mmCIF file of C-alpha atoms in Angstrom:
data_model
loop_
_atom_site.group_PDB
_atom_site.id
_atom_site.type_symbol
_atom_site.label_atom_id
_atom_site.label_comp_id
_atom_site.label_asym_id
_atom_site.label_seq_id
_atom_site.Cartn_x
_atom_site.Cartn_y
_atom_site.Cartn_z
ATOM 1 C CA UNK I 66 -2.773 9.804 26.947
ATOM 2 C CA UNK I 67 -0.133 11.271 29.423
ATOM 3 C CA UNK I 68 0.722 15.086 28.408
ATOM 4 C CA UNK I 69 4.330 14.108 27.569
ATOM 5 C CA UNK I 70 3.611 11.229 25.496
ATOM 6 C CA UNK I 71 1.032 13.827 23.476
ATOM 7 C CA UNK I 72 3.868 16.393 22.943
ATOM 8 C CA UNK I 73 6.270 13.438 21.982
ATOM 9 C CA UNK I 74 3.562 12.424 19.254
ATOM 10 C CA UNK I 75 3.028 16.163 18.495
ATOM 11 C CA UNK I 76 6.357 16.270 17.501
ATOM 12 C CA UNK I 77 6.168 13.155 15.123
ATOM 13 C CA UNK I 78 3.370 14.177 13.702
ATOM 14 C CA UNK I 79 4.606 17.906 12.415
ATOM 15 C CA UNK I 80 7.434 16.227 10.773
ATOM 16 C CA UNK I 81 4.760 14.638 8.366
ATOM 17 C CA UNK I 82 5.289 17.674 5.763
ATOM 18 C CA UNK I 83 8.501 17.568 6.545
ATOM 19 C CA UNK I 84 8.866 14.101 5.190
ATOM 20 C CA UNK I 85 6.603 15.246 2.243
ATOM 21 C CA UNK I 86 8.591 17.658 1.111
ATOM 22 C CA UNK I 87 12.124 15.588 1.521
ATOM 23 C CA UNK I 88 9.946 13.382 -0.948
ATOM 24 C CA UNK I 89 9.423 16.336 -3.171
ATOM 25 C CA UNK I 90 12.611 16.903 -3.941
ATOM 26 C CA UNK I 91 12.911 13.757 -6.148
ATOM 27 C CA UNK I 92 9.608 13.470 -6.763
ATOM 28 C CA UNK I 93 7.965 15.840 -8.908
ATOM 29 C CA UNK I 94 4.348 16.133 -8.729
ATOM 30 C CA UNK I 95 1.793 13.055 -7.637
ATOM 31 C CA UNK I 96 1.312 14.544 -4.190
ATOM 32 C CA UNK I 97 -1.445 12.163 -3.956
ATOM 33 C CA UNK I 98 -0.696 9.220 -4.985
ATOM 34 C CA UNK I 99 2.936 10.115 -2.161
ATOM 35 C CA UNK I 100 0.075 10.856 0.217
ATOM 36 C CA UNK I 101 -2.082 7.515 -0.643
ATOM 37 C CA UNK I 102 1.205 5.583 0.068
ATOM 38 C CA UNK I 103 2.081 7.674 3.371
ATOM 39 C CA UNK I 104 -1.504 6.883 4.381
ATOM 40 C CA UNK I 105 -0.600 3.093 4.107
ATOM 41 C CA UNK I 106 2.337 2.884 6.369
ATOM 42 C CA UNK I 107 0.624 4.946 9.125
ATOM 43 C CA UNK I 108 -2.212 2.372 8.369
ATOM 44 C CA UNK I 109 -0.115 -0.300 8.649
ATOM 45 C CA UNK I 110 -1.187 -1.960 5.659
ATOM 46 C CA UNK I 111 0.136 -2.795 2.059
ATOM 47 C CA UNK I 112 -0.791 -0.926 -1.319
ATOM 48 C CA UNK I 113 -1.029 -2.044 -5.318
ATOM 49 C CA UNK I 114 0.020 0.613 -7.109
ATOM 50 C CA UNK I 115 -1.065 1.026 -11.039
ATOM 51 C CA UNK I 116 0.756 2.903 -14.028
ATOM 52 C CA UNK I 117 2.403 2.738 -16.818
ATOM 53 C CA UNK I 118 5.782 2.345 -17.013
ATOM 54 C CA UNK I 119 8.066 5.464 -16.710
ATOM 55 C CA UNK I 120 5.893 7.587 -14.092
ATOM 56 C CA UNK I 121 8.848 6.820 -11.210
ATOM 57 C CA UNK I 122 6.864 3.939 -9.289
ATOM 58 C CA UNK I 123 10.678 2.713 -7.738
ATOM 59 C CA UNK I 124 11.887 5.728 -7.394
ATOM 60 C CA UNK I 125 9.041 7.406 -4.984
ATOM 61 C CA UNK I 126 9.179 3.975 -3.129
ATOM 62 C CA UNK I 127 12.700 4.362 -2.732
ATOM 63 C CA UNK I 128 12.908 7.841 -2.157
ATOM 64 C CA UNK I 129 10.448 6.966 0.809
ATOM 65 C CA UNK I 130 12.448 4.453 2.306
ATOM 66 C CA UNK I 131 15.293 6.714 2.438
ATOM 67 C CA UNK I 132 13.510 9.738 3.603
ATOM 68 C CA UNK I 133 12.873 6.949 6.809
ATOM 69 C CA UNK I 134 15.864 5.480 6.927
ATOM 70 C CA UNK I 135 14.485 1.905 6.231
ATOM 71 C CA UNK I 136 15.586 -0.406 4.653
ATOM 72 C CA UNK I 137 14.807 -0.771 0.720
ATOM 73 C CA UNK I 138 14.276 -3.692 -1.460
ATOM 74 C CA UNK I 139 13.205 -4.299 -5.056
ATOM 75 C CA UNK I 140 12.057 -7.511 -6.465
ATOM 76 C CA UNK I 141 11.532 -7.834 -10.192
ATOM 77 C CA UNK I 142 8.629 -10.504 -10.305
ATOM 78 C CA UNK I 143 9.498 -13.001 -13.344
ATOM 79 C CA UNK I 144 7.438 -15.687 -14.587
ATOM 80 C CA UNK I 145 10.392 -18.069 -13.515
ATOM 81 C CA UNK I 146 10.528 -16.647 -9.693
ATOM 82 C CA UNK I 147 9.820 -19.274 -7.295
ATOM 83 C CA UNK I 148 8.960 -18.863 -3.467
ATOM 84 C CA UNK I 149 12.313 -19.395 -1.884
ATOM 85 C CA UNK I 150 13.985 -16.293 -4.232
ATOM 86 C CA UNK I 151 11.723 -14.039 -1.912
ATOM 87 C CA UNK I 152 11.233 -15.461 1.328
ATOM 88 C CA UNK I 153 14.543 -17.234 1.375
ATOM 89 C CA UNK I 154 16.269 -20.647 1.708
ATOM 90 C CA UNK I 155 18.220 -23.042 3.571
ATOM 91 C CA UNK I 156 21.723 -23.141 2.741
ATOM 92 C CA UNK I 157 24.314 -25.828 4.458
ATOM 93 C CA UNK I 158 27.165 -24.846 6.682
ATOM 94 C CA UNK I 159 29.912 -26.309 8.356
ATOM 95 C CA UNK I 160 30.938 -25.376 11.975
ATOM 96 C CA UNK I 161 34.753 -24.949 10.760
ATOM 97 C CA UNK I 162 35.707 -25.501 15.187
ATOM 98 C CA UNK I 163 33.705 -29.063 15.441
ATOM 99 C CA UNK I 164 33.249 -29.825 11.631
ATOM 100 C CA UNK I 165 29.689 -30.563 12.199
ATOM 101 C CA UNK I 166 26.717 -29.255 9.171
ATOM 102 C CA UNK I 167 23.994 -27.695 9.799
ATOM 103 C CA UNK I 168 21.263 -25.908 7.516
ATOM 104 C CA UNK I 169 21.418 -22.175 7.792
ATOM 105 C CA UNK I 170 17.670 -20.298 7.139
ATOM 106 C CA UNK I 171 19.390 -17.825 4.579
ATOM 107 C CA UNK I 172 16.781 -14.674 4.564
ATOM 108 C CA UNK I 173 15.350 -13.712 1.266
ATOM 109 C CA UNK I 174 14.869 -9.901 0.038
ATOM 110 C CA UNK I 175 11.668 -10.577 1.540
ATOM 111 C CA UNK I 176 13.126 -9.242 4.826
ATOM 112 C CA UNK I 177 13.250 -5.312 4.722
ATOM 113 C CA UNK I 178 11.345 -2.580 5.816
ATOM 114 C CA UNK I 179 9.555 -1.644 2.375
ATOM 115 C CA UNK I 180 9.995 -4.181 -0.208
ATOM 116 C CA UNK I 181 8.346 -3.027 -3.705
ATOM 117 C CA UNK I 182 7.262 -5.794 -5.374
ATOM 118 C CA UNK I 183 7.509 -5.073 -9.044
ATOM 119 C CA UNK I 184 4.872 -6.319 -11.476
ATOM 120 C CA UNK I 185 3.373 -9.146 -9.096
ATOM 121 C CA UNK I 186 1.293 -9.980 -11.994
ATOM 122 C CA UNK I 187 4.118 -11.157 -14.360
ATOM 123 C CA UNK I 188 4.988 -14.420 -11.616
ATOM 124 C CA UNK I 189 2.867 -17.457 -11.064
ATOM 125 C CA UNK I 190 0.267 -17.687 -7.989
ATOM 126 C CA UNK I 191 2.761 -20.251 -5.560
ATOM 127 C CA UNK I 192 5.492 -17.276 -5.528
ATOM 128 C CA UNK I 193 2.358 -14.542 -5.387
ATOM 129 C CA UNK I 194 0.958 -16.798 -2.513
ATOM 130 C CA UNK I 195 3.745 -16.878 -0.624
ATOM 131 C CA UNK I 196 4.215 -13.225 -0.916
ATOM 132 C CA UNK I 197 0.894 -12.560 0.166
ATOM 133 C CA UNK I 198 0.925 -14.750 3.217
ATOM 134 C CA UNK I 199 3.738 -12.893 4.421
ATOM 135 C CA UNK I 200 1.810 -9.704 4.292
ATOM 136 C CA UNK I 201 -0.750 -11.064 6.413
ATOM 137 C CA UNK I 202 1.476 -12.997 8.964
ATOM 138 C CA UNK I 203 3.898 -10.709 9.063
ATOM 139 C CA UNK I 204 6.163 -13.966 9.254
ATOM 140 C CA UNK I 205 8.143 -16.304 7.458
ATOM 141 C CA UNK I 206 7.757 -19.908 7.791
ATOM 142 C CA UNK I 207 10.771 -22.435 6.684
ATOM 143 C CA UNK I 208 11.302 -26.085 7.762
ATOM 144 C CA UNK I 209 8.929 -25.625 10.413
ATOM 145 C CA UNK I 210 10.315 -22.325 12.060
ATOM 146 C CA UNK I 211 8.919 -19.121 12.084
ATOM 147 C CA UNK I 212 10.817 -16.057 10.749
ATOM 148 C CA UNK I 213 9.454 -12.851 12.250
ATOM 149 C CA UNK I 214 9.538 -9.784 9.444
ATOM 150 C CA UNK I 215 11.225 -6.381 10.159
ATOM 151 C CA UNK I 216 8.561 -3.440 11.702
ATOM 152 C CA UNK I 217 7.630 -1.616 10.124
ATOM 153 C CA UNK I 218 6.685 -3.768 7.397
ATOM 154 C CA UNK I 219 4.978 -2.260 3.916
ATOM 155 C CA UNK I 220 4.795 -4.007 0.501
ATOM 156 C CA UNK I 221 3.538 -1.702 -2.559
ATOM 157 C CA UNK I 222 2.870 -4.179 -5.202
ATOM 158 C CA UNK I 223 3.427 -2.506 -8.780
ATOM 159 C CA UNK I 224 0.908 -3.736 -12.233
ATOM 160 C CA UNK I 225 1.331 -2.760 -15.214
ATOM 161 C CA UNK I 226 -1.952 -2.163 -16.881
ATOM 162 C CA UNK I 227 -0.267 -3.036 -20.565
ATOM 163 C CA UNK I 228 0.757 -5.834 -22.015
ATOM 164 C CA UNK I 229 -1.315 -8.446 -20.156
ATOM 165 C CA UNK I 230 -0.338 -11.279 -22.314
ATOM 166 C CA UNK I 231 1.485 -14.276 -20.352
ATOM 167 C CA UNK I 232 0.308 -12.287 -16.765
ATOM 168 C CA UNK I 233 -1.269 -14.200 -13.977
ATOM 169 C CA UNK I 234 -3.472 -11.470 -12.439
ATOM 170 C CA UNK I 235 -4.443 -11.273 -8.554
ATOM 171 C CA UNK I 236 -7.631 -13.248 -7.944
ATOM 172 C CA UNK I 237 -10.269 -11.030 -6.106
ATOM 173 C CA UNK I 238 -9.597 -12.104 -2.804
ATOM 174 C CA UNK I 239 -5.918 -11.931 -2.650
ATOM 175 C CA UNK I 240 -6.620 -8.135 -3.751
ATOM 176 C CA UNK I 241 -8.462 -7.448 -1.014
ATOM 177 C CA UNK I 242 -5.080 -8.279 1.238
ATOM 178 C CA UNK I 243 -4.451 -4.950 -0.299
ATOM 179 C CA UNK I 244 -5.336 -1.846 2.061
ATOM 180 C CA UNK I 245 -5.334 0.484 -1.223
ATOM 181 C CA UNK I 246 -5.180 0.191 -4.614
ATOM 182 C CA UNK I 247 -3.175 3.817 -5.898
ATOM 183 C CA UNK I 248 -3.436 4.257 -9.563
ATOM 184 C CA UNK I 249 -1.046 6.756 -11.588
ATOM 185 C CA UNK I 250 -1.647 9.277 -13.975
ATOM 186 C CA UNK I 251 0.414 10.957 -16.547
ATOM 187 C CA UNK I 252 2.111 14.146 -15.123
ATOM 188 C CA UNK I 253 0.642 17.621 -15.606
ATOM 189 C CA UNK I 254 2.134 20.001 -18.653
ATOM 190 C CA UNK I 255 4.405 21.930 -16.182
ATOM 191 C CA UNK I 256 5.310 18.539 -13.872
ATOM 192 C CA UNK I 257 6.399 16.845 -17.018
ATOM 193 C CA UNK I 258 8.471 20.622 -17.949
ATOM 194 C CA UNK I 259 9.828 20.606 -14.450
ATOM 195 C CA UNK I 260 11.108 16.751 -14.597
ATOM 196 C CA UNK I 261 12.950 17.405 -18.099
ATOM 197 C CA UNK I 262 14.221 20.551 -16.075
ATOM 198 C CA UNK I 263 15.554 19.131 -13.039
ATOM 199 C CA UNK I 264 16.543 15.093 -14.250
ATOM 200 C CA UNK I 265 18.887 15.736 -17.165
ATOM 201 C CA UNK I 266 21.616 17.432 -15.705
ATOM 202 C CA UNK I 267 24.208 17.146 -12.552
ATOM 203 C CA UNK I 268 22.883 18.192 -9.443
ATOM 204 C CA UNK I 269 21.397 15.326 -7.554
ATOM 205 C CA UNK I 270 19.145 16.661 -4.283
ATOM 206 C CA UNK I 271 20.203 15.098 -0.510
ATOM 207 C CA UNK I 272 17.654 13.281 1.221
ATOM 208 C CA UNK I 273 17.854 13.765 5.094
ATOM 209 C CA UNK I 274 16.492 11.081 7.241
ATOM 210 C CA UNK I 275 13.172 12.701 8.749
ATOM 211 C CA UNK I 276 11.684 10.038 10.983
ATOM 212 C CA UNK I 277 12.756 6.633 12.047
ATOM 213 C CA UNK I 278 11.369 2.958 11.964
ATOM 214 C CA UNK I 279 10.752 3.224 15.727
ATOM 215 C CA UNK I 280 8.809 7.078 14.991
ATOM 216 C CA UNK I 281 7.288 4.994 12.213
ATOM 217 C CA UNK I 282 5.987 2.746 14.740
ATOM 218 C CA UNK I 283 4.488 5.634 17.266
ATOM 219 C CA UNK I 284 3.136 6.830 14.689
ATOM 220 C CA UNK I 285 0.601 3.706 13.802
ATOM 221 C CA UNK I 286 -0.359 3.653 17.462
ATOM 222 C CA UNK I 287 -0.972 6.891 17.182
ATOM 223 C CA UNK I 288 -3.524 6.563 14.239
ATOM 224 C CA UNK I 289 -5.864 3.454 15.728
ATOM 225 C CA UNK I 290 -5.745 6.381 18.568
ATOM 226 C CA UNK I 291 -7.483 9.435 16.505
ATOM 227 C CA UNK I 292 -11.045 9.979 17.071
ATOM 228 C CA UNK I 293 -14.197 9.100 14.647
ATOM 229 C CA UNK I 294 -17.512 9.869 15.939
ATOM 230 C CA UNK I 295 -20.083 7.024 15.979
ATOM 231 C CA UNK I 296 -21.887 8.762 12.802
ATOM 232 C CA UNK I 297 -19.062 8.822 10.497
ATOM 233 C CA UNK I 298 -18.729 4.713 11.085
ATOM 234 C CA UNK I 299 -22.159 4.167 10.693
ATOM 235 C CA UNK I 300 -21.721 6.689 7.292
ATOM 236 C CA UNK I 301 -18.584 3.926 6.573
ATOM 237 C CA UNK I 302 -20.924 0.996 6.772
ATOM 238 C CA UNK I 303 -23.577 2.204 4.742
ATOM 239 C CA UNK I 304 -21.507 3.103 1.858
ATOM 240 C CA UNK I 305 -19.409 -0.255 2.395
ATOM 241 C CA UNK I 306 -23.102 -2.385 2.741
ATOM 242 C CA UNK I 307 -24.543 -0.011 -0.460
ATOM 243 C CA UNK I 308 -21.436 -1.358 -2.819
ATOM 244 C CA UNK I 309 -23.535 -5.197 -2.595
ATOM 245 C CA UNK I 310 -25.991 -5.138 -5.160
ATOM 246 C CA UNK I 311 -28.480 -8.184 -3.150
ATOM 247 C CA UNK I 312 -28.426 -5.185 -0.314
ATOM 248 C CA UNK I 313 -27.657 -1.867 -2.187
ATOM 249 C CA UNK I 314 -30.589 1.199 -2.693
ATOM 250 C CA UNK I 315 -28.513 1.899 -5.747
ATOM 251 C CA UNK I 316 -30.238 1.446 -8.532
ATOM 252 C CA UNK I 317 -26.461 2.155 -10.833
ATOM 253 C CA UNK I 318 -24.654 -0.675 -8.390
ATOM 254 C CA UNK I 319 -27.623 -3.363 -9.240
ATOM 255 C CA UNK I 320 -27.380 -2.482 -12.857
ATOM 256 C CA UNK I 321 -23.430 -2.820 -13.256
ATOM 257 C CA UNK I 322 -22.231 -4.561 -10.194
ATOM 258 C CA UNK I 323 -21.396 -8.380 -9.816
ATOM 259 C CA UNK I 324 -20.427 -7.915 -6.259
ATOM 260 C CA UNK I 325 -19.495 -5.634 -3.597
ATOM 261 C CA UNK I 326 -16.701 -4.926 -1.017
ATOM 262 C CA UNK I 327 -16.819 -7.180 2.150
ATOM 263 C CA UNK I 328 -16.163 -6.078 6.248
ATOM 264 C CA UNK I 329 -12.640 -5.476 5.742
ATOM 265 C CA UNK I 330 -13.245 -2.560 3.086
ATOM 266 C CA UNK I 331 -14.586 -0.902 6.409
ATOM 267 C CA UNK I 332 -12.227 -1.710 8.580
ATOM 268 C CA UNK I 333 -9.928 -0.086 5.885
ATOM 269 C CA UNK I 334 -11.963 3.009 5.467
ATOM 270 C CA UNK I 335 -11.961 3.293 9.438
ATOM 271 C CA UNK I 336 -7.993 2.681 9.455
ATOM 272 C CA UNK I 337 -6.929 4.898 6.878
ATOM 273 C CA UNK I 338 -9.567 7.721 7.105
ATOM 274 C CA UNK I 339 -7.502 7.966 10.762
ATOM 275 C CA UNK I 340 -4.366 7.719 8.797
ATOM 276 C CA UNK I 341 -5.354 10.790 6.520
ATOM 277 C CA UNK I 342 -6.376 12.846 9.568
ATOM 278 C CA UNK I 343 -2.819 12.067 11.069
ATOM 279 C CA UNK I 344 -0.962 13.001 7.964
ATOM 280 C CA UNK I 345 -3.016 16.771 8.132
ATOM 281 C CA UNK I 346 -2.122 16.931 11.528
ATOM 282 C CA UNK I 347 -5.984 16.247 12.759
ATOM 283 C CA UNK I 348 -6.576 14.081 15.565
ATOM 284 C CA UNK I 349 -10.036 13.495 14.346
ATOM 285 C CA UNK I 350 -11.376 12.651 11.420
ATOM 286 C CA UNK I 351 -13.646 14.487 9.248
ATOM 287 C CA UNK I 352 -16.246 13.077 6.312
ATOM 288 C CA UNK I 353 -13.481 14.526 3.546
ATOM 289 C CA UNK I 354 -11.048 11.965 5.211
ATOM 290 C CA UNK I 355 -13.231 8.893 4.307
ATOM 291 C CA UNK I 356 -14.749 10.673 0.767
ATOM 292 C CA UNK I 357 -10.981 10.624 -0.437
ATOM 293 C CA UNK I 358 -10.108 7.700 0.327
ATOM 294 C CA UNK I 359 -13.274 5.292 -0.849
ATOM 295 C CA UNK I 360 -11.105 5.266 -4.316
ATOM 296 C CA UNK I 361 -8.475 3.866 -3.170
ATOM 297 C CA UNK I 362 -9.865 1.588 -0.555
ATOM 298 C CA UNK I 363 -12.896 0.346 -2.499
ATOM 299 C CA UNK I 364 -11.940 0.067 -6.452
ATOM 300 C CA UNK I 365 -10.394 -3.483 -6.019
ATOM 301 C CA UNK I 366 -12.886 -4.871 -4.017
ATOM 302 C CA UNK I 367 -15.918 -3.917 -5.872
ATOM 303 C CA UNK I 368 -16.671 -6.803 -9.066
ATOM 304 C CA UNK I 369 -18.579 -4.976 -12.095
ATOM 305 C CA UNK I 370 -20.537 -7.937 -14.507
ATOM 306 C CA UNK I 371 -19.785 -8.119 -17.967
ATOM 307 C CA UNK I 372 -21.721 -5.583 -19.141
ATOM 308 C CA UNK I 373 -20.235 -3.176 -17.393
ATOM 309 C CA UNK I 374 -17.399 -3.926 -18.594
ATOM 310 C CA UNK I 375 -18.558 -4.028 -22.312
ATOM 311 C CA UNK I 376 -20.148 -0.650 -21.423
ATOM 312 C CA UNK I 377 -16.443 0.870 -19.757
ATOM 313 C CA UNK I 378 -17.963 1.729 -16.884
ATOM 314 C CA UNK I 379 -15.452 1.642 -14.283
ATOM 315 C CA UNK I 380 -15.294 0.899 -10.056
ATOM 316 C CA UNK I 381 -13.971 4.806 -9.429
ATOM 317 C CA UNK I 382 -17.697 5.296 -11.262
ATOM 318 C CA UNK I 383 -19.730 3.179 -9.425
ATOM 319 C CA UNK I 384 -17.673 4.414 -6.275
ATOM 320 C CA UNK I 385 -18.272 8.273 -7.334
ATOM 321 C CA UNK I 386 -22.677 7.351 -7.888
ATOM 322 C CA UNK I 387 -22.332 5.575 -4.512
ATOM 323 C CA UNK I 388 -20.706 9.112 -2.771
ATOM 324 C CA UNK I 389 -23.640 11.192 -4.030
ATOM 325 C CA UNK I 390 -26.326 8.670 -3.305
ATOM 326 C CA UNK I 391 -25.258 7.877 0.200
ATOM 327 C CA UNK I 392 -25.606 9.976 2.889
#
């Protein structure tokens, strides 16, 4: 890398806590789940996030967006939604000069930069399908043309984990189209104090724009660039391999695991281990990076059998027995 290219990236990469903090001032608390979702753009990947309702999933996502100066939208998943209300439709026009009609590709909401996708489980699988493709793709296709997507591209997925009644939840392998799955918790005492504090009155804080799509965009080229020594992969694909209970020297995964996380839960460790080191201004990752982040990355692609479940033992367990038995 040219010495003016790494002071251009320099730069980009010390406005990281710069963007935190814009963040901050909307958001109170959940620095990681803000970092988990940082970590995923920088990845270039998508993320499910998890909680109940009220903890401010669309307004950090927003928040976000704005911070970037990208553009923002919100799709409330219904059990009615078809396809075309995301991705869009054809519409007919008439060229007013010649008279002539013509169909018109009409671009659903589909089309932004971040697009939360709230409660994907409450819609049936064609809509979630078609949602999904475009994740992978990155593309749109529509009476046989192809509809490139705005880059930077993210989708963060909400679930509720209540009221599952009349839900269509994401098969296994359409989760694992999902770089990380982020779950919420409650606030802290004093975050919850603060938020009472600082929502209920008149002062509203002003976001200023910290990085753009195109710095977005340096920065992911930036991340596949960061360094990982040859030991931490090989550390990645023994904990990856060790999550299959046919393969595993666990004796905990054999007992409560169905299955275990495939090659791309590596190539996600790899990617977003990178990401973390970017985001603490490392160009190099270190074995706290990928310890972090085997929550997020592995708890939706791990399968526990029914007595595990019957039992409440969870993934984040089997994933914690896993960090302590695997060296």
């Amino acid at each position: 890398m040219e010495s003016t290219d790494l002071t251009h990236y320099k730069t980009l990469v010390a406005r990281l806590p710069q963007l935190r903090n814009e963040i901050g001032k909307v958001i109170i608390g959940q620095q990681e789940v803000i970092s988990e979702v940082l970590i995923a753009l920088l990845a270039g990947g998508h993320c499910l996030l998890e909680g109940v309702p009220g903890l401010a999933k669309t307004l950090m996502v927003k928040t976000m967006a704005d911070a970037l100066a990208m553009r923002f939208k919100r799709i409330q998943f219904t059990p009615d939604l078809m396809p075309g209300d995301i991705v869009g439709t054809e519409i007919l026009e008439e060229d007013h000069e010649t008279g002539k009609k013509f169909f018109q590709f009409n671009k659903g909401p589909l089309f932004a930069n971040v697009v939360l996708a709230d409660e994907i489980n409450r819609t049936p699988p064609k809509t979630q399908a078609a949602m999904l493709e475009a994740m992978q793709e990155y593309k749109v296709t529509y009476g046989g043309n192809d509809y490139a997507l705005p880059r930077p591209f993210l989708i963060i997925a909400t679930q509720n984990p209540i009221e599952q009644a009349g839900t269509y939840p994401l098969p296994e392998a359409q989760l694992d189209r999902f770089l990380l799955y982020i779950k919420l918790s409650y606030p802290s005492e004093q975050e919850e104090l603060t938020v009472l504090q600082s929502t209920t009155g008149t002062k509203r804080p002003v976001l200023n724009t910290i990085l753009s799509d195109e710095d977005i965009l340096n920065l992911q080229s930036l991340t596949r660039q960061v360094h990982i020594s040859d030991g931490l992969i090989a550390y990645i694909n023994r904990l990856v391999r060790a999550t299959r209970p046919q393969d595993s020297p666990s004796a905990f995964v054999k007992q409560w695991c169905e299955w275990g996380a495939g090659p791309r839960a590596g190539q996600a460790l790899v990617l977003c281990a990178k990401a973390r080191a970017v985001l603490n201004e490392r160009f190099s990752v270190i074995p706290d990076d990928i310890q972090t982040l085997a929550y997020p990355v592995l708890r939706h692609r791990i399968a526990l059998n029914f007595r595990a479940d019957s039992e409440g033992i969870t993934t984040d367990k089997v994933i914690s027995e896993l960090l302590k038995g695997v060296k």
